[in-house]
PDB file of C-alpha atoms in Angstrom:
ATOM      1  CA  MET A   1      -1.306 -22.747 -18.326  1.00  0.00           C
ATOM      2  CA  PRO A   2       0.929 -19.139 -18.014  1.00  0.00           C
ATOM      3  CA  VAL A   3       3.975 -19.542 -19.433  1.00  0.00           C
ATOM      4  CA  ILE A   4       6.575 -15.888 -18.519  1.00  0.00           C
ATOM      5  CA  SER A   5      10.130 -14.942 -18.781  1.00  0.00           C
ATOM      6  CA  VAL A   6      10.455 -12.162 -16.871  1.00  0.00           C
ATOM      7  CA  PRO A   7       8.800 -12.131 -13.364  1.00  0.00           C
ATOM      8  CA  GLN A   8       7.014  -8.536 -13.488  1.00  0.00           C
ATOM      9  CA  ASP A   9       5.003 -10.684 -16.220  1.00  0.00           C
ATOM     10  CA  PHE A  10       2.812 -12.963 -13.282  1.00  0.00           C
ATOM     11  CA  ASN A  11       0.007 -11.038 -11.576  1.00  0.00           C
ATOM     12  CA  GLU A  12      -2.764 -12.965 -10.535  1.00  0.00           C
ATOM     13  CA  ASP A  13      -5.364  -9.803 -11.162  1.00  0.00           C
ATOM     14  CA  ASP A  14      -8.576 -11.789 -10.423  1.00  0.00           C
ATOM     15  CA  LEU A  15      -8.971 -13.126  -7.138  1.00  0.00           C
ATOM     16  CA  TYR A  16     -11.156 -11.975  -4.503  1.00  0.00           C
ATOM     17  CA  VAL A  17     -12.485 -13.307  -0.447  1.00  0.00           C
ATOM     18  CA  ASP A  18     -15.323 -12.830   0.656  1.00  0.00           C
ATOM     19  CA  LEU A  19     -15.387 -11.132   4.164  1.00  0.00           C
ATOM     20  CA  GLU A  20     -18.932 -11.571   4.890  1.00  0.00           C
ATOM     21  CA  GLY A  21     -18.922 -14.166   7.489  1.00  0.00           C
ATOM     22  CA  LEU A  22     -15.688 -12.507   9.478  1.00  0.00           C
ATOM     23  CA  VAL A  23     -16.574  -9.093   9.569  1.00  0.00           C
ATOM     24  CA  GLY A  24     -20.329  -9.300   9.567  1.00  0.00           C
ATOM     25  CA  HIS A  25     -20.870  -7.201   6.575  1.00  0.00           C
ATOM     26  CA  PRO A  26     -20.702  -7.797   2.625  1.00  0.00           C
ATOM     27  CA  LEU A  27     -17.276  -6.998   1.487  1.00  0.00           C
ATOM     28  CA  PHE A  28     -14.652  -8.842  -0.665  1.00  0.00           C
ATOM     29  CA  LEU A  29     -11.121  -8.427  -0.588  1.00  0.00           C
ATOM     30  CA  LYS A  30      -9.458  -7.829  -3.800  1.00  0.00           C
ATOM     31  CA  CYS A  31      -6.422  -9.658  -3.637  1.00  0.00           C
ATOM     32  CA  GLU A  32      -3.043  -8.311  -4.580  1.00  0.00           C
ATOM     33  CA  GLY A  33      -0.069 -10.167  -3.379  1.00  0.00           C
ATOM     34  CA  PHE A  34      -0.527 -13.044  -5.612  1.00  0.00           C
ATOM     35  CA  ASN A  35       2.963 -11.961  -7.894  1.00  0.00           C
ATOM     36  CA  PHE A  36       6.690 -12.392  -7.804  1.00  0.00           C
ATOM     37  CA  ALA A  37       6.528  -8.728  -5.675  1.00  0.00           C
ATOM     38  CA  GLY A  38       4.160  -9.904  -3.641  1.00  0.00           C
ATOM     39  CA  SER A  39       2.264  -7.159  -3.169  1.00  0.00           C
ATOM     40  CA  ILE A  40       0.341  -4.079  -5.469  1.00  0.00           C
ATOM     41  CA  LYS A  41       3.600  -1.895  -6.085  1.00  0.00           C
ATOM     42  CA  LEU A  42       4.270  -4.433  -8.413  1.00  0.00           C
ATOM     43  CA  LYS A  43       1.882  -2.704 -10.939  1.00  0.00           C
ATOM     44  CA  ALA A  44       3.379   0.859  -9.812  1.00  0.00           C
ATOM     45  CA  ALA A  45       6.876  -0.683 -10.174  1.00  0.00           C
ATOM     46  CA  THR A  46       6.308  -1.670 -13.958  1.00  0.00           C
ATOM     47  CA  GLU A  47       4.839   1.787 -14.902  1.00  0.00           C
ATOM     48  CA  MET A  48       7.254   4.051 -13.243  1.00  0.00           C
ATOM     49  CA  VAL A  49      10.485   2.330 -14.880  1.00  0.00           C
ATOM     50  CA  GLU A  50       8.687   1.459 -18.361  1.00  0.00           C
ATOM     51  CA  ALA A  51       7.543   5.253 -18.234  1.00  0.00           C
ATOM     52  CA  ALA A  52      11.139   5.899 -17.321  1.00  0.00           C
ATOM     53  CA  GLU A  53      12.939   3.804 -20.332  1.00  0.00           C
ATOM     54  CA  ARG A  54      10.020   5.134 -22.840  1.00  0.00           C
ATOM     55  CA  ASP A  55      11.671   8.644 -21.553  1.00  0.00           C
ATOM     56  CA  GLY A  56      14.991   8.105 -21.802  1.00  0.00           C
ATOM     57  CA  LEU A  57      15.858   8.709 -18.525  1.00  0.00           C
ATOM     58  CA  LEU A  58      16.946   4.918 -18.015  1.00  0.00           C
ATOM     59  CA  THR A  59      20.586   4.062 -19.499  1.00  0.00           C
ATOM     60  CA  PRO A  60      22.429   0.511 -19.350  1.00  0.00           C
ATOM     61  CA  ASP A  61      24.389   2.618 -16.447  1.00  0.00           C
ATOM     62  CA  SER A  62      21.720   3.679 -14.620  1.00  0.00           C
ATOM     63  CA  VAL A  63      21.593   2.969 -10.343  1.00  0.00           C
ATOM     64  CA  LEU A  64      18.145   2.875 -10.336  1.00  0.00           C
ATOM     65  CA  VAL A  65      17.180   5.528  -6.393  1.00  0.00           C
ATOM     66  CA  GLU A  66      13.874   4.532  -4.436  1.00  0.00           C
ATOM     67  CA  SER A  67      12.399   5.849  -1.173  1.00  0.00           C
ATOM     68  CA  SER A  68      10.464   2.953  -0.008  1.00  0.00           C
ATOM     69  CA  SER A  69       9.000   1.598   3.266  1.00  0.00           C
ATOM     70  CA  GLY A  70       9.469  -2.010   1.804  1.00  0.00           C
ATOM     71  CA  ASN A  71       7.068  -3.152  -0.911  1.00  0.00           C
ATOM     72  CA  LEU A  72       7.983  -0.749  -3.771  1.00  0.00           C
ATOM     73  CA  GLY A  73      11.731  -1.243  -2.423  1.00  0.00           C
ATOM     74  CA  VAL A  74      11.317  -5.463  -3.480  1.00  0.00           C
ATOM     75  CA  ALA A  75       9.045  -4.715  -6.985  1.00  0.00           C
ATOM     76  CA  LEU A  76      11.500  -2.471  -7.893  1.00  0.00           C
ATOM     77  CA  SER A  77      14.420  -5.030  -6.810  1.00  0.00           C
ATOM     78  CA  MET A  78      12.798  -7.344  -8.602  1.00  0.00           C
ATOM     79  CA  ILE A  79      12.520  -5.539 -11.798  1.00  0.00           C
ATOM     80  CA  ALA A  80      15.967  -4.260 -11.791  1.00  0.00           C
ATOM     81  CA  ALA A  81      17.342  -8.087 -11.494  1.00  0.00           C
ATOM     82  CA  SER A  82      15.193  -9.008 -14.347  1.00  0.00           C
ATOM     83  CA  LYS A  83      15.763  -5.723 -16.641  1.00  0.00           C
ATOM     84  CA  GLY A  84      19.414  -5.429 -15.667  1.00  0.00           C
ATOM     85  CA  TYR A  85      20.179  -2.565 -13.991  1.00  0.00           C
ATOM     86  CA  ARG A  86      21.418  -1.407 -10.026  1.00  0.00           C
ATOM     87  CA  PHE A  87      18.910  -0.638  -7.647  1.00  0.00           C
ATOM     88  CA  LEU A  88      19.372   1.499  -4.356  1.00  0.00           C
ATOM     89  CA  CYS A  89      16.149   1.550  -2.214  1.00  0.00           C
ATOM     90  CA  VAL A  90      16.160   3.995   0.780  1.00  0.00           C
ATOM     91  CA  THR A  91      14.218   2.696   3.231  1.00  0.00           C
ATOM     92  CA  ASP A  92      14.245   3.141   7.356  1.00  0.00           C
ATOM     93  CA  SER A  93      14.446   1.467  10.748  1.00  0.00           C
ATOM     94  CA  ARG A  94      10.762   0.829  10.739  1.00  0.00           C
ATOM     95  CA  CYS A  95      11.241  -1.991   7.497  1.00  0.00           C
ATOM     96  CA  ASN A  96      10.419  -5.609   7.884  1.00  0.00           C
ATOM     97  CA  LEU A  97      13.399  -7.287   8.396  1.00  0.00           C
ATOM     98  CA  SER A  98      12.200 -10.171   5.734  1.00  0.00           C
ATOM     99  CA  THR A  99      11.952  -7.118   3.921  1.00  0.00           C
ATOM    100  CA  ARG A 100      15.188  -6.017   3.406  1.00  0.00           C
ATOM    101  CA  LEU A 101      16.714  -9.479   3.238  1.00  0.00           C
ATOM    102  CA  THR A 102      14.325  -9.957  -0.007  1.00  0.00           C
ATOM    103  CA  MET A 103      15.766  -6.929  -1.442  1.00  0.00           C
ATOM    104  CA  GLU A 104      19.281  -7.813  -1.127  1.00  0.00           C
ATOM    105  CA  ALA A 105      18.814 -10.785  -2.030  1.00  0.00           C
ATOM    106  CA  LEU A 106      17.874 -10.021  -5.339  1.00  0.00           C
ATOM    107  CA  GLY A 107      20.997  -7.465  -5.465  1.00  0.00           C
ATOM    108  CA  ALA A 108      19.505  -4.216  -4.043  1.00  0.00           C
ATOM    109  CA  GLU A 109      21.433  -1.892  -2.055  1.00  0.00           C
ATOM    110  CA  VAL A 110      19.913  -1.124   0.896  1.00  0.00           C
ATOM    111  CA  HIS A 111      20.273   2.365   3.040  1.00  0.00           C
ATOM    112  CA  VAL A 112      18.505   2.108   6.350  1.00  0.00           C
ATOM    113  CA  ILE A 113      17.361   5.505   8.116  1.00  0.00           C
ATOM    114  CA  THR A 114      17.691   5.211  11.674  1.00  0.00           C
ATOM    115  CA  GLU A 115      16.793   8.806  13.449  1.00  0.00           C
ATOM    116  CA  PRO A 116      13.747  10.814  11.691  1.00  0.00           C
ATOM    117  CA  ASP A 117      13.411  14.554  10.487  1.00  0.00           C
ATOM    118  CA  PRO A 118      12.679  16.741  13.568  1.00  0.00           C
ATOM    119  CA  VAL A 119       9.662  17.491  11.712  1.00  0.00           C
ATOM    120  CA  THR A 120       8.829  15.818   8.672  1.00  0.00           C
ATOM    121  CA  GLY A 121       9.582  12.241  10.234  1.00  0.00           C
ATOM    122  CA  PHE A 122      11.070   9.005   9.015  1.00  0.00           C
ATOM    123  CA  LEU A 123       9.915  10.122   4.970  1.00  0.00           C
ATOM    124  CA  GLY A 124      11.251  13.130   5.005  1.00  0.00           C
ATOM    125  CA  ALA A 125      14.836  11.946   6.090  1.00  0.00           C
ATOM    126  CA  ARG A 126      14.645   9.371   3.523  1.00  0.00           C
ATOM    127  CA  ILE A 127      13.904  11.913   0.933  1.00  0.00           C
ATOM    128  CA  ASP A 128      16.720  13.938   1.681  1.00  0.00           C
ATOM    129  CA  HIS A 129      19.167  10.910   1.697  1.00  0.00           C
ATOM    130  CA  VAL A 130      17.735   9.867  -1.373  1.00  0.00           C
ATOM    131  CA  ARG A 131      18.447  13.913  -2.877  1.00  0.00           C
ATOM    132  CA  ALA A 132      22.028  13.838  -1.286  1.00  0.00           C
ATOM    133  CA  LEU A 133      22.513  10.780  -3.492  1.00  0.00           C
ATOM    134  CA  CYS A 134      21.336  11.975  -6.735  1.00  0.00           C
ATOM    135  CA  ALA A 135      22.932  14.962  -5.847  1.00  0.00           C
ATOM    136  CA  SER A 136      26.210  13.262  -5.837  1.00  0.00           C
ATOM    137  CA  ASP A 137      26.216  10.862  -9.042  1.00  0.00           C
ATOM    138  CA  GLU A 138      24.028  11.509 -12.045  1.00  0.00           C
ATOM    139  CA  ARG A 139      23.944   8.192 -12.922  1.00  0.00           C
ATOM    140  CA  HIS A 140      21.310   7.766  -9.681  1.00  0.00           C
ATOM    141  CA  VAL A 141      17.750   7.623 -11.174  1.00  0.00           C
ATOM    142  CA  TRP A 142      15.115   8.582  -9.137  1.00  0.00           C
ATOM    143  CA  LEU A 143      11.523   7.801  -9.922  1.00  0.00           C
ATOM    144  CA  ASN A 144       9.848   9.414  -7.131  1.00  0.00           C
ATOM    145  CA  GLN A 145       6.736   7.669  -5.950  1.00  0.00           C
ATOM    146  CA  TYR A 146       5.475  10.528  -4.418  1.00  0.00           C
ATOM    147  CA  VAL A 147       5.580  12.616  -7.315  1.00  0.00           C
ATOM    148  CA  ASN A 148       5.690  10.059 -10.747  1.00  0.00           C
ATOM    149  CA  PRO A 149       1.955  10.249 -12.704  1.00  0.00           C
ATOM    150  CA  ALA A 150       2.713   7.069 -13.235  1.00  0.00           C
ATOM    151  CA  ASN A 151       2.215   5.966 -10.152  1.00  0.00           C
ATOM    152  CA  GLY A 152      -1.596   6.376 -10.243  1.00  0.00           C
ATOM    153  CA  LEU A 153      -1.437   6.121 -13.526  1.00  0.00           C
ATOM    154  CA  ALA A 154      -1.285   2.186 -13.170  1.00  0.00           C
ATOM    155  CA  HIS A 155      -4.328   2.069 -11.315  1.00  0.00           C
ATOM    156  CA  TYR A 156      -6.016   4.250 -13.625  1.00  0.00           C
ATOM    157  CA  ARG A 157      -5.481   1.290 -16.174  1.00  0.00           C
ATOM    158  CA  ARG A 158      -5.636  -2.173 -14.133  1.00  0.00           C
ATOM    159  CA  THR A 159      -6.590  -2.651 -10.977  1.00  0.00           C
ATOM    160  CA  ALA A 160      -9.702   0.081 -11.086  1.00  0.00           C
ATOM    161  CA  PRO A 161     -10.636  -1.827 -14.339  1.00  0.00           C
ATOM    162  CA  ALA A 162     -10.432  -4.898 -13.067  1.00  0.00           C
ATOM    163  CA  ILE A 163     -12.546  -4.744 -10.309  1.00  0.00           C
ATOM    164  CA  ALA A 164     -15.417  -2.915 -12.554  1.00  0.00           C
ATOM    165  CA  ARG A 165     -14.887  -5.589 -14.734  1.00  0.00           C
ATOM    166  CA  GLN A 166     -15.970  -8.119 -11.845  1.00  0.00           C
ATOM    167  CA  PHE A 167     -17.964  -6.116 -10.040  1.00  0.00           C
ATOM    168  CA  PRO A 168     -20.534  -3.712 -12.240  1.00  0.00           C
ATOM    169  CA  ASP A 169     -23.106  -2.665  -9.512  1.00  0.00           C
ATOM    170  CA  LEU A 170     -19.978  -1.497  -7.536  1.00  0.00           C
ATOM    171  CA  ASP A 171     -21.297   0.869  -4.372  1.00  0.00           C
ATOM    172  CA  VAL A 172     -18.134   1.768  -2.483  1.00  0.00           C
ATOM    173  CA  LEU A 173     -14.370   1.369  -2.942  1.00  0.00           C
ATOM    174  CA  PHE A 174     -12.014   0.862   0.068  1.00  0.00           C
ATOM    175  CA  VAL A 175      -8.174   1.899  -0.707  1.00  0.00           C
ATOM    176  CA  GLY A 176      -5.547   2.375   2.037  1.00  0.00           C
ATOM    177  CA  ALA A 177      -3.623   5.771   2.168  1.00  0.00           C
ATOM    178  CA  GLY A 178       0.297   5.318   0.989  1.00  0.00           C
ATOM    179  CA  THR A 179       1.631   7.781  -1.423  1.00  0.00           C
ATOM    180  CA  THR A 180      -2.050   7.581  -2.517  1.00  0.00           C
ATOM    181  CA  GLY A 181      -0.869   6.372  -5.888  1.00  0.00           C
ATOM    182  CA  THR A 182      -3.595   3.080  -5.490  1.00  0.00           C
ATOM    183  CA  LEU A 183      -6.262   5.644  -4.313  1.00  0.00           C
ATOM    184  CA  MET A 184      -6.007   8.523  -7.218  1.00  0.00           C
ATOM    185  CA  GLY A 185      -5.750   5.578  -9.796  1.00  0.00           C
ATOM    186  CA  CYS A 186      -8.856   4.019  -8.257  1.00  0.00           C
ATOM    187  CA  ALA A 187     -10.883   7.243  -7.899  1.00  0.00           C
ATOM    188  CA  ARG A 188     -10.304   8.891 -10.733  1.00  0.00           C
ATOM    189  CA  TYR A 189     -11.920   5.409 -12.834  1.00  0.00           C
ATOM    190  CA  PHE A 190     -14.588   5.672 -11.386  1.00  0.00           C
ATOM    191  CA  ARG A 191     -14.963   9.214 -10.903  1.00  0.00           C
ATOM    192  CA  GLU A 192     -15.707   8.265 -15.048  1.00  0.00           C
ATOM    193  CA  TRP A 193     -17.412   5.398 -14.732  1.00  0.00           C
ATOM    194  CA  HIS A 194     -21.304   5.202 -15.307  1.00  0.00           C
ATOM    195  CA  ARG A 195     -22.385   4.927 -12.145  1.00  0.00           C
ATOM    196  CA  PRO A 196     -21.460   6.768  -8.740  1.00  0.00           C
ATOM    197  CA  VAL A 197     -18.993   4.796  -6.786  1.00  0.00           C
ATOM    198  CA  ARG A 198     -18.342   6.001  -3.154  1.00  0.00           C
ATOM    199  CA  ILE A 199     -14.589   5.989  -2.531  1.00  0.00           C
ATOM    200  CA  VAL A 200     -13.279   5.677   1.263  1.00  0.00           C
ATOM    201  CA  ALA A 201      -9.693   6.391   1.981  1.00  0.00           C
ATOM    202  CA  VAL A 202      -8.552   3.615   5.100  1.00  0.00           C
ATOM    203  CA  ASP A 203      -5.307   5.686   7.020  1.00  0.00           C
ATOM    204  CA  SER A 204      -3.209   4.770   9.554  1.00  0.00           C
ATOM    205  CA  VAL A 205      -3.933   7.251  13.219  1.00  0.00           C
ATOM    206  CA  GLY A 206      -0.453   9.431  13.038  1.00  0.00           C
ATOM    207  CA  SER A 207      -0.310  10.135   9.511  1.00  0.00           C
ATOM    208  CA  VAL A 208      -0.526  13.545   8.145  1.00  0.00           C
ATOM    209  CA  THR A 209      -2.042  12.000   4.834  1.00  0.00           C
ATOM    210  CA  PHE A 210      -5.359  14.236   5.856  1.00  0.00           C
ATOM    211  CA  GLY A 211      -4.669  16.612   7.980  1.00  0.00           C
ATOM    212  CA  ASP A 212      -4.269  14.681  11.275  1.00  0.00           C
ATOM    213  CA  THR A 213      -1.596  15.456  13.784  1.00  0.00           C
ATOM    214  CA  PRO A 214       1.060  13.555  13.491  1.00  0.00           C
ATOM    215  CA  ALA A 215       1.990  10.488  15.792  1.00  0.00           C
ATOM    216  CA  ARG A 216       3.759   7.256  16.365  1.00  0.00           C
ATOM    217  CA  ARG A 217       3.346   4.426  13.335  1.00  0.00           C
ATOM    218  CA  LEU A 218       5.337   1.906  13.344  1.00  0.00           C
ATOM    219  CA  ILE A 219       3.760  -0.442  10.752  1.00  0.00           C
ATOM    220  CA  PRO A 220       5.108   0.024   7.385  1.00  0.00           C
ATOM    221  CA  GLY A 221       2.857   0.643   4.309  1.00  0.00           C
ATOM    222  CA  LEU A 222      -0.043   3.031   5.092  1.00  0.00           C
ATOM    223  CA  GLY A 223      -0.241   6.678   6.285  1.00  0.00           C
ATOM    224  CA  THR A 224       2.985   9.306   5.540  1.00  0.00           C
ATOM    225  CA  SER A 225       4.822  11.962   7.623  1.00  0.00           C
ATOM    226  CA  ARG A 226       4.076  14.471   5.096  1.00  0.00           C
ATOM    227  CA  ARG A 227       1.169  15.236   2.802  1.00  0.00           C
ATOM    228  CA  PRO A 228       1.378  13.149  -0.678  1.00  0.00           C
ATOM    229  CA  GLU A 229       1.369  15.544  -3.687  1.00  0.00           C
ATOM    230  CA  LEU A 230      -0.455  13.075  -5.459  1.00  0.00           C
ATOM    231  CA  LEU A 231      -2.963  13.320  -3.152  1.00  0.00           C
ATOM    232  CA  ASP A 232      -6.346  15.197  -4.494  1.00  0.00           C
ATOM    233  CA  GLU A 233      -9.160  14.633  -1.813  1.00  0.00           C
ATOM    234  CA  SER A 234     -11.794  16.003  -4.046  1.00  0.00           C
ATOM    235  CA  PHE A 235     -12.089  12.279  -5.190  1.00  0.00           C
ATOM    236  CA  VAL A 236     -12.163  11.163  -1.911  1.00  0.00           C
ATOM    237  CA  ASP A 237     -15.817  11.244  -0.355  1.00  0.00           C
ATOM    238  CA  ASP A 238     -14.829   9.559   2.992  1.00  0.00           C
ATOM    239  CA  VAL A 239     -11.598   8.753   5.607  1.00  0.00           C
ATOM    240  CA  VAL A 240     -11.639   6.378   7.590  1.00  0.00           C
ATOM    241  CA  HIS A 241      -8.261   6.252  10.340  1.00  0.00           C
ATOM    242  CA  VAL A 242      -7.560   3.235  12.233  1.00  0.00           C
ATOM    243  CA  SER A 243      -5.431   2.711  15.046  1.00  0.00           C
ATOM    244  CA  GLU A 244      -2.534   0.000  14.966  1.00  0.00           C
ATOM    245  CA  PRO A 245      -3.446  -2.234  17.539  1.00  0.00           C
ATOM    246  CA  ASP A 246      -7.022  -2.435  15.691  1.00  0.00           C
ATOM    247  CA  THR A 247      -4.923  -2.898  12.650  1.00  0.00           C
ATOM    248  CA  ILE A 248      -3.219  -6.316  14.303  1.00  0.00           C
ATOM    249  CA  ARG A 249      -6.520  -7.371  15.755  1.00  0.00           C
ATOM    250  CA  ALA A 250      -7.672  -7.559  12.001  1.00  0.00           C
ATOM    251  CA  CYS A 251      -4.825  -8.836  10.824  1.00  0.00           C
ATOM    252  CA  HIS A 252      -5.151 -11.323  13.506  1.00  0.00           C
ATOM    253  CA  ARG A 253      -8.756 -12.148  13.354  1.00  0.00           C
ATOM    254  CA  LEU A 254      -7.933 -12.920   9.669  1.00  0.00           C
ATOM    255  CA  ALA A 255      -5.487 -15.322  10.477  1.00  0.00           C
ATOM    256  CA  GLY A 256      -7.955 -16.999  12.370  1.00  0.00           C
ATOM    257  CA  ARG A 257      -9.780 -17.865   9.412  1.00  0.00           C
ATOM    258  CA  GLY A 258      -6.582 -19.358   7.387  1.00  0.00           C
ATOM    259  CA  PHE A 259      -5.899 -15.786   5.658  1.00  0.00           C
ATOM    260  CA  LEU A 260      -2.402 -14.485   6.128  1.00  0.00           C
ATOM    261  CA  PHE A 261      -2.827 -11.089   5.149  1.00  0.00           C
ATOM    262  CA  GLY A 262      -0.151  -8.035   5.400  1.00  0.00           C
ATOM    263  CA  GLY A 263      -0.505  -4.985   7.810  1.00  0.00           C
ATOM    264  CA  SER A 264      -2.053  -2.547   5.027  1.00  0.00           C
ATOM    265  CA  THR A 265      -4.319  -5.134   4.609  1.00  0.00           C
ATOM    266  CA  GLY A 266      -5.243  -5.537   8.052  1.00  0.00           C
ATOM    267  CA  THR A 267      -5.837  -1.517   8.371  1.00  0.00           C
ATOM    268  CA  VAL A 268      -8.196  -1.707   5.261  1.00  0.00           C
ATOM    269  CA  VAL A 269     -10.112  -4.184   6.505  1.00  0.00           C
ATOM    270  CA  SER A 270     -10.287  -2.663   9.667  1.00  0.00           C
ATOM    271  CA  GLY A 271     -11.675   0.572   8.465  1.00  0.00           C
ATOM    272  CA  ALA A 272     -14.179  -1.115   6.246  1.00  0.00           C
ATOM    273  CA  THR A 273     -15.952  -3.307   8.942  1.00  0.00           C
ATOM    274  CA  GLU A 274     -16.093   0.129  10.710  1.00  0.00           C
ATOM    275  CA  TRP A 275     -17.315   2.003   8.098  1.00  0.00           C
ATOM    276  CA  LEU A 276     -19.791  -0.534   6.520  1.00  0.00           C
ATOM    277  CA  ALA A 277     -20.892  -1.084   9.990  1.00  0.00           C
ATOM    278  CA  ARG A 278     -22.357   2.227   9.972  1.00  0.00           C
ATOM    279  CA  GLN A 279     -24.284   2.447   7.424  1.00  0.00           C
ATOM    280  CA  GLU A 280     -27.748   0.972   9.237  1.00  0.00           C
ATOM    281  CA  GLY A 281     -28.320  -2.205   7.455  1.00  0.00           C
ATOM    282  CA  ARG A 282     -28.134  -0.791   3.655  1.00  0.00           C
ATOM    283  CA  LYS A 283     -26.989  -3.480   1.058  1.00  0.00           C
ATOM    284  CA  LEU A 284     -24.364  -2.118  -0.746  1.00  0.00           C
ATOM    285  CA  THR A 285     -21.668  -4.064  -3.062  1.00  0.00           C
ATOM    286  CA  ALA A 286     -18.808  -3.331  -1.334  1.00  0.00           C
ATOM    287  CA  VAL A 287     -14.956  -4.108  -2.208  1.00  0.00           C
ATOM    288  CA  ALA A 288     -11.756  -3.475  -0.310  1.00  0.00           C
ATOM    289  CA  ILE A 289      -7.599  -3.671  -1.660  1.00  0.00           C
ATOM    290  CA  ALA A 290      -5.830  -5.905   0.191  1.00  0.00           C
ATOM    291  CA  PRO A 291      -2.293  -4.247  -0.714  1.00  0.00           C
ATOM    292  CA  ASP A 292      -0.056  -7.845   0.521  1.00  0.00           C
ATOM    293  CA  LEU A 293       0.125 -10.732   2.224  1.00  0.00           C
ATOM    294  CA  GLY A 294       1.238 -11.573   5.543  1.00  0.00           C
ATOM    295  CA  GLU A 295       5.097 -13.575   5.478  1.00  0.00           C
ATOM    296  CA  ARG A 296       6.618 -10.439   5.681  1.00  0.00           C
ATOM    297  CA  TYR A 297       5.349  -9.012   9.060  1.00  0.00           C
ATOM    298  CA  LEU A 298       5.610 -12.671  11.095  1.00  0.00           C
ATOM    299  CA  GLU A 299       8.219 -10.958  13.339  1.00  0.00           C
ATOM    300  CA  THR A 300       6.374  -7.988  13.823  1.00  0.00           C
ATOM    301  CA  VAL A 301       2.336  -7.813  13.541  1.00  0.00           C
ATOM    302  CA  TYR A 302       2.500 -11.885  13.749  1.00  0.00           C
ATOM    303  CA  ARG A 303       4.660 -11.955  16.700  1.00  0.00           C
ATOM    304  CA  ASN A 304       2.969 -11.943  20.235  1.00  0.00           C
ATOM    305  CA  ASP A 305       5.470 -10.970  22.017  1.00  0.00           C
ATOM    306  CA  TRP A 306       6.462  -7.545  19.910  1.00  0.00           C
ATOM    307  CA  VAL A 307       2.881  -6.479  19.795  1.00  0.00           C
ATOM    308  CA  ARG A 308       2.448  -6.820  24.005  1.00  0.00           C
ATOM    309  CA  HIS A 309       5.621  -4.937  23.673  1.00  0.00           C
ATOM    310  CA  LEU A 310       4.637  -2.396  21.795  1.00  0.00           C
ATOM    311  CA  TYR A 311       1.097  -2.127  22.283  1.00  0.00           C
ATOM    312  CA  GLY A 312      -0.308  -4.359  24.982  1.00  0.00           C
ATOM    313  CA  GLU A 313      -1.871  -7.118  25.740  1.00  0.00           C
ATOM    314  CA  ASP A 314      -4.960  -5.485  24.661  1.00  0.00           C
ATOM    315  CA  ALA A 315      -3.814  -5.658  21.198  1.00  0.00           C
ATOM    316  CA  LEU A 316      -4.077  -9.362  20.746  1.00  0.00           C
ATOM    317  CA  ASP A 317      -8.083  -9.521  22.184  1.00  0.00           C
ATOM    318  CA  THR A 318      -9.757  -9.645  18.134  1.00  0.00           C
ATOM    319  CA  GLN A 319     -12.285  -8.171  19.069  1.00  0.00           C
ATOM    320  CA  VAL A 320     -14.309  -5.392  17.185  1.00  0.00           C
ATOM    321  CA  PRO A 321     -12.301  -2.547  16.086  1.00  0.00           C
ATOM    322  CA  THR A 322     -12.302   0.994  17.494  1.00  0.00           C
ATOM    323  CA  THR A 323     -11.808   3.708  14.450  1.00  0.00           C
ATOM    324  CA  THR A 324     -12.556   6.456  13.738  1.00  0.00           C
ATOM    325  CA  SER A 325     -13.891   8.369  10.291  1.00  0.00           C
ATOM    326  CA  ARG A 326     -15.211  11.563   9.030  1.00  0.00           C
ATOM    327  CA  ALA A 327     -16.689  13.089   5.244  1.00  0.00           C
ATOM    328  CA  ALA A 328     -13.665  14.295   3.324  1.00  0.00           C
TER     329      ALA A 328
END
């Protein structure tokens, strides 16, 4: 029986869902949402805060500041509360209401950006706001998940080794691409492993991470409006882009089997399903990483009127997804 004194000490790291019966191909889904922050971002948040403490960047008067679409903000809110720091999260209008309320319940101050930068979108506008905050008050400490090496290091040290222990014969790993911390940490680990593992990045249509044309994206989590500084494409073997209607369909198919996962997970499952369908019957040991659970998406992805209004009735048809992919 685990007994903990701080919330970040608990994380279920060895839970997988066998999705073969749902997607028609062997696929194990690594569930990262079973911790008090509710997502994989707990690992990066813990690593970045502890690195800042070791480097002497944080004092009792410090105010942690971060730009986040949601999950990292919740994780940092929780850690800040447990350690006695103030935390200010800069998010934007796409952030789920329940996520904002969770951060505030944990004592965080939340700034919501309502107008995107004309070139770099909401992400650029959020980062500009963070920089202005830091310039205005030296107590503000920006962890900067977009360039912080501790972001990827968390997954090099924890996420990838946990997968390797459970699947020593792993052939392919599907990882969603946001800041690319999870992607790069896992890819670097498996590049050094005893057998080759194909790394497939799953991104959102409209994201510029891998050089595609920017377009509207309304589901927070994966994708960026500027190229992530952490990304090194030489570690990525394939890229699959998933449309938001396909993300929604995948989420609803999973929920139809009793598994309520988040939007990022729906994107990864949709991309993995499409990639595996093109492998012409090859028997592969495949794992996909599910970053979060679905409770924070109840007012968006799982609300039918929201889906119909933004994507049309077809987005609620749980048909086989249609995605696009290419070699990285």
